[in-house]
PDB file of C-alpha atoms in Angstrom:
ATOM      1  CA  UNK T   7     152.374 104.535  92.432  1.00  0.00           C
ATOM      2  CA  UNK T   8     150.791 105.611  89.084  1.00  0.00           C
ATOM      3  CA  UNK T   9     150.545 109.306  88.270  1.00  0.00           C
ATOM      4  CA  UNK T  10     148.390 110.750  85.576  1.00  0.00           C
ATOM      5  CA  UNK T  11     148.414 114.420  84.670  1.00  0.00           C
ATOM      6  CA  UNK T  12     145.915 116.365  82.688  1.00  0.00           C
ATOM      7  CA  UNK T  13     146.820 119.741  80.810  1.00  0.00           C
ATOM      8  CA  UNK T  14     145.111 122.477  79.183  1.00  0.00           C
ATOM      9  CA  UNK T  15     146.081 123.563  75.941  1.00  0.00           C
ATOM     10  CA  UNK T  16     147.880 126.829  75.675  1.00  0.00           C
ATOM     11  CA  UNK T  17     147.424 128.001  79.541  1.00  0.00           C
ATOM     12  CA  UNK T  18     150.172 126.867  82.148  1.00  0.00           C
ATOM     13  CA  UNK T  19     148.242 124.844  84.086  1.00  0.00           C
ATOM     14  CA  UNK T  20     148.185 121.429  84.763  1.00  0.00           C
ATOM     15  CA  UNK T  21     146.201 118.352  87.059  1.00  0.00           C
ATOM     16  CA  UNK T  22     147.613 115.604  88.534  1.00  0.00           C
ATOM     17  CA  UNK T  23     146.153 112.178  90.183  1.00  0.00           C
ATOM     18  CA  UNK T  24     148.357 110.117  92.165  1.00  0.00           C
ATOM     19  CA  UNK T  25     147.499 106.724  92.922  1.00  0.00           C
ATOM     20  CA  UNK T  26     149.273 105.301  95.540  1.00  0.00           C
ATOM     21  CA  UNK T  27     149.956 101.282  96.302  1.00  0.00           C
ATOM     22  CA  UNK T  28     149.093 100.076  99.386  1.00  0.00           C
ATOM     23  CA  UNK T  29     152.417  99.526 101.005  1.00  0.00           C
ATOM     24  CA  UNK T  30     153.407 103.113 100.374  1.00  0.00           C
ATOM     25  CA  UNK T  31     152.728 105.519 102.830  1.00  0.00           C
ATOM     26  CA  UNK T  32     152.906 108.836 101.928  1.00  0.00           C
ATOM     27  CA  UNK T  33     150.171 110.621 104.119  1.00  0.00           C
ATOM     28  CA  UNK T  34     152.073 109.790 107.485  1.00  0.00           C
ATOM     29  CA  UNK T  35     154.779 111.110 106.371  1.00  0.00           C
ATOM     30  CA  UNK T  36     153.354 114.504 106.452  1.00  0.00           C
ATOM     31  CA  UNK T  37     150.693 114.065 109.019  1.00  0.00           C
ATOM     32  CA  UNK T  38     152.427 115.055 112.711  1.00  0.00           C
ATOM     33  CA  UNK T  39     155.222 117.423 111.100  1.00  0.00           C
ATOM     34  CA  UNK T  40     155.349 121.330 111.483  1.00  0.00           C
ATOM     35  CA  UNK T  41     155.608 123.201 108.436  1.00  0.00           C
ATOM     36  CA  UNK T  42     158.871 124.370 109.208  1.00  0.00           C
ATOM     37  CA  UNK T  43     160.152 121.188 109.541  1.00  0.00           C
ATOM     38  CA  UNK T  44     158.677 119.805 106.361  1.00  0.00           C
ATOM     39  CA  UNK T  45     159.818 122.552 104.301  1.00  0.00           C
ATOM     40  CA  UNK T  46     163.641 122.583 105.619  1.00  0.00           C
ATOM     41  CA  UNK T  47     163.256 118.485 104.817  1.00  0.00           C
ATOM     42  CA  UNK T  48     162.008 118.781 101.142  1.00  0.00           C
ATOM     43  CA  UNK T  49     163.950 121.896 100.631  1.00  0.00           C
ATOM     44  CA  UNK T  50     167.531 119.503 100.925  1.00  0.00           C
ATOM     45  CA  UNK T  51     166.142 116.619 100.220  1.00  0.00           C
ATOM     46  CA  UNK T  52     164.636 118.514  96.310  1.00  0.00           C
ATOM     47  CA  UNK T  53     168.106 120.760  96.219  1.00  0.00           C
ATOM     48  CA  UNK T  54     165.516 123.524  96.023  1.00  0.00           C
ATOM     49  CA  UNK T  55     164.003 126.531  97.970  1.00  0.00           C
ATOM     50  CA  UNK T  56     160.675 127.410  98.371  1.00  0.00           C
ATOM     51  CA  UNK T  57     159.473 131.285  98.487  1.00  0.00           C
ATOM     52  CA  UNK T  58     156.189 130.210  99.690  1.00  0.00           C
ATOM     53  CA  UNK T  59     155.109 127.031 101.806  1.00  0.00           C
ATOM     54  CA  UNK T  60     151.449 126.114 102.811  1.00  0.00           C
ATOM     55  CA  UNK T  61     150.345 123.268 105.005  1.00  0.00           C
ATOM     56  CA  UNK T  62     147.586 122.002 106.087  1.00  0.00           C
ATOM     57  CA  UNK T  63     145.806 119.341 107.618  1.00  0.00           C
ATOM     58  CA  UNK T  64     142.278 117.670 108.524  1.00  0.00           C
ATOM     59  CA  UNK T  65     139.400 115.833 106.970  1.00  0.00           C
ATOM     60  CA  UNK T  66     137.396 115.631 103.612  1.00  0.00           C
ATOM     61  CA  UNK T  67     133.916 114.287 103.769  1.00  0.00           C
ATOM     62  CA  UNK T  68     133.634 112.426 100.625  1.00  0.00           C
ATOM     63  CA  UNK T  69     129.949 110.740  99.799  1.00  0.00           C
ATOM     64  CA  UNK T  70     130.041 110.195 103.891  1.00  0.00           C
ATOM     65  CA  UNK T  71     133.265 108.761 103.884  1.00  0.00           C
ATOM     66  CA  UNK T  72     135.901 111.043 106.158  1.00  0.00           C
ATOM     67  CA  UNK T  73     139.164 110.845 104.870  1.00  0.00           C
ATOM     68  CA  UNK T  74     141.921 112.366 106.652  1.00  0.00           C
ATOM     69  CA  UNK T  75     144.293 114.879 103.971  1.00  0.00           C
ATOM     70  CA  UNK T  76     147.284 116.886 104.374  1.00  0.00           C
ATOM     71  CA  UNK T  77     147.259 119.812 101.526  1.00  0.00           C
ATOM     72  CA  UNK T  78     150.451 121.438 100.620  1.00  0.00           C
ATOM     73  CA  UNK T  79     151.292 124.566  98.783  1.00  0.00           C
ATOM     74  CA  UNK T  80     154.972 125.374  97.327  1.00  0.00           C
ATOM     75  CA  UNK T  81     155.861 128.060  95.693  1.00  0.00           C
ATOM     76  CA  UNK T  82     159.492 128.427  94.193  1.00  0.00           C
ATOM     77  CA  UNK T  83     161.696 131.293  93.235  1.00  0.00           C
ATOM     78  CA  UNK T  84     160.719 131.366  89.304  1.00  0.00           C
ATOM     79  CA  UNK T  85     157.270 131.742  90.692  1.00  0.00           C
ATOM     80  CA  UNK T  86     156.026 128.229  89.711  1.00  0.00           C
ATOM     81  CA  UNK T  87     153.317 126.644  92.191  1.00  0.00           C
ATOM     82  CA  UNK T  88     152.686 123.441  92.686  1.00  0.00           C
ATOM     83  CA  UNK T  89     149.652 122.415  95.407  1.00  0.00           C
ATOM     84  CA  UNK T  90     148.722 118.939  96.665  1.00  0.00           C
ATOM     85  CA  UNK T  91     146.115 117.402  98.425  1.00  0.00           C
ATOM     86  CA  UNK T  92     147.365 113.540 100.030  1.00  0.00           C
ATOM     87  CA  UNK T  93     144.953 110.453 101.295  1.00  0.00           C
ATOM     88  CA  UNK T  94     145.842 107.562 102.299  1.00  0.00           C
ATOM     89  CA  UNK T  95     145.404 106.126  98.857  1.00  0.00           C
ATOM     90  CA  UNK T  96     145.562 108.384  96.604  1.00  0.00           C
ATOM     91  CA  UNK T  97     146.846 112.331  95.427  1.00  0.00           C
ATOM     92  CA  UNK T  98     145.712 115.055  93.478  1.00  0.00           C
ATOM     93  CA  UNK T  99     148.199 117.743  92.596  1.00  0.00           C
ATOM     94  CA  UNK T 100     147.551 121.416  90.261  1.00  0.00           C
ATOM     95  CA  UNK T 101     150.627 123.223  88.992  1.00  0.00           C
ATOM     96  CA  UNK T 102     151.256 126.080  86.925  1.00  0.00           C
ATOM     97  CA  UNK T 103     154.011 124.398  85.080  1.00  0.00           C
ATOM     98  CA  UNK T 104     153.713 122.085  81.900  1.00  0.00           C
ATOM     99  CA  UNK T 105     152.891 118.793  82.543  1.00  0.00           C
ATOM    100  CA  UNK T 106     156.460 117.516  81.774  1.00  0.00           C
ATOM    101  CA  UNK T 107     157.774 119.714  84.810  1.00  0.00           C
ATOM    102  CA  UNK T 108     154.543 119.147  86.867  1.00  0.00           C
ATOM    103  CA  UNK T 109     155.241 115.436  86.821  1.00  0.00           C
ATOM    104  CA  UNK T 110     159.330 115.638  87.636  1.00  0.00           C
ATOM    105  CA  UNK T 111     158.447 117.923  90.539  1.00  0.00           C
ATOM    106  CA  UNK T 112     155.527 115.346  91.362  1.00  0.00           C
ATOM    107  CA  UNK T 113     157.714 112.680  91.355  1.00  0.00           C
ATOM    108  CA  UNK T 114     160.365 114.175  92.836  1.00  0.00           C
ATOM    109  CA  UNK T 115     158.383 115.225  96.253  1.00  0.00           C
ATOM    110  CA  UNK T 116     156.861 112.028  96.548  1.00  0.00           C
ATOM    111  CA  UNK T 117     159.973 110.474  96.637  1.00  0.00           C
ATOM    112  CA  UNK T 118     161.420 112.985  99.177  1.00  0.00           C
ATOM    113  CA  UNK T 119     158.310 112.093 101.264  1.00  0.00           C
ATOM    114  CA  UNK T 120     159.008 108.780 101.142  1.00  0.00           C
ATOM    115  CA  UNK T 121     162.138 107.155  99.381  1.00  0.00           C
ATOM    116  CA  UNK T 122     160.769 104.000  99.311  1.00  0.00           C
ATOM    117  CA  UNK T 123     158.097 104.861  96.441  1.00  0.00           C
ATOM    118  CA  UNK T 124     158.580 102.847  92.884  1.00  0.00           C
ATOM    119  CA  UNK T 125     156.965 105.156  90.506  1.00  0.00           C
ATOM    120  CA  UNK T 126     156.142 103.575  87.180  1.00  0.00           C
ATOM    121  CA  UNK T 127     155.743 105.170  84.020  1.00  0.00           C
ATOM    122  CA  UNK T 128     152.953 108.443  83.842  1.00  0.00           C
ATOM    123  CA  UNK T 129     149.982 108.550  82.104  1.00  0.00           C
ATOM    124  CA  UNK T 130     149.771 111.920  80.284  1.00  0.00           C
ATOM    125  CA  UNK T 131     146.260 113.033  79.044  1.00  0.00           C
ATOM    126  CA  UNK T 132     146.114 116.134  76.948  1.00  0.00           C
ATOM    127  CA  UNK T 133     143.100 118.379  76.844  1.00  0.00           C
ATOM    128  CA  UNK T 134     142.294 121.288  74.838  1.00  0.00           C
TER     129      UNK T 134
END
């Protein structure tokens, strides 16, 4: 997996684009679950709680292609946010955090979705 994230300067707010390999399966791992069920798992799995969880799932029609997506919105005590948006191949992820602590949490759900994940050095872009 390769993770970029883009940042704005002087707002808490950050982008993130996940590229996945393609032996790891991340979307499957969400797709089929109950929110409930997902949040108890990444809530011990992250030693975390969430004040807020959002799930969602169904299609995006990209240039005619339909892709299926699972979208995910967590919200923890300190009132960070952190939304995704999975494919099959690929992530992108928003956060109101840096992008140092948008990339730990990143990294740290996407290996609580699926252990097996080897996630190599990020790519951090700056913007201002």
């Amino acid at each position: 997996m390769k993770l970029s994230i883009f940042s704005v300067r002087d707002v808490e707010y950050s982008y993130g684009v996940i590229e996945f390999e393609s032996h790891e399966e991340i979307l499957g791992k969400v797709l089929g679950k109950d929110s409930d069920r997902l949040k108890r798992e990444l809530e011990e799995e992250m030693n975390t709680v969430f004040t807020s969880f959002s799930l969602a799932t169904g299609t995006l029609n990209y240039k005619g292609e339909v892709l299926d997506l699972a979208y995910m919105r967590l919200e923890r005590e300190d009132g960070s946010s952190f939304e995704i948006e999975i494919y099959e191949k690929s992530a992108r992820s928003f956060s109101n955090t840096s992008p140092e602590d948008h990339y730990e949490f990143a990294a740290r759900l996407i290996k609580a979705l699926n252990p097996d994940v080897s996630i190599r050095g990020p790519r951090l872009i700056g913007l201002a």
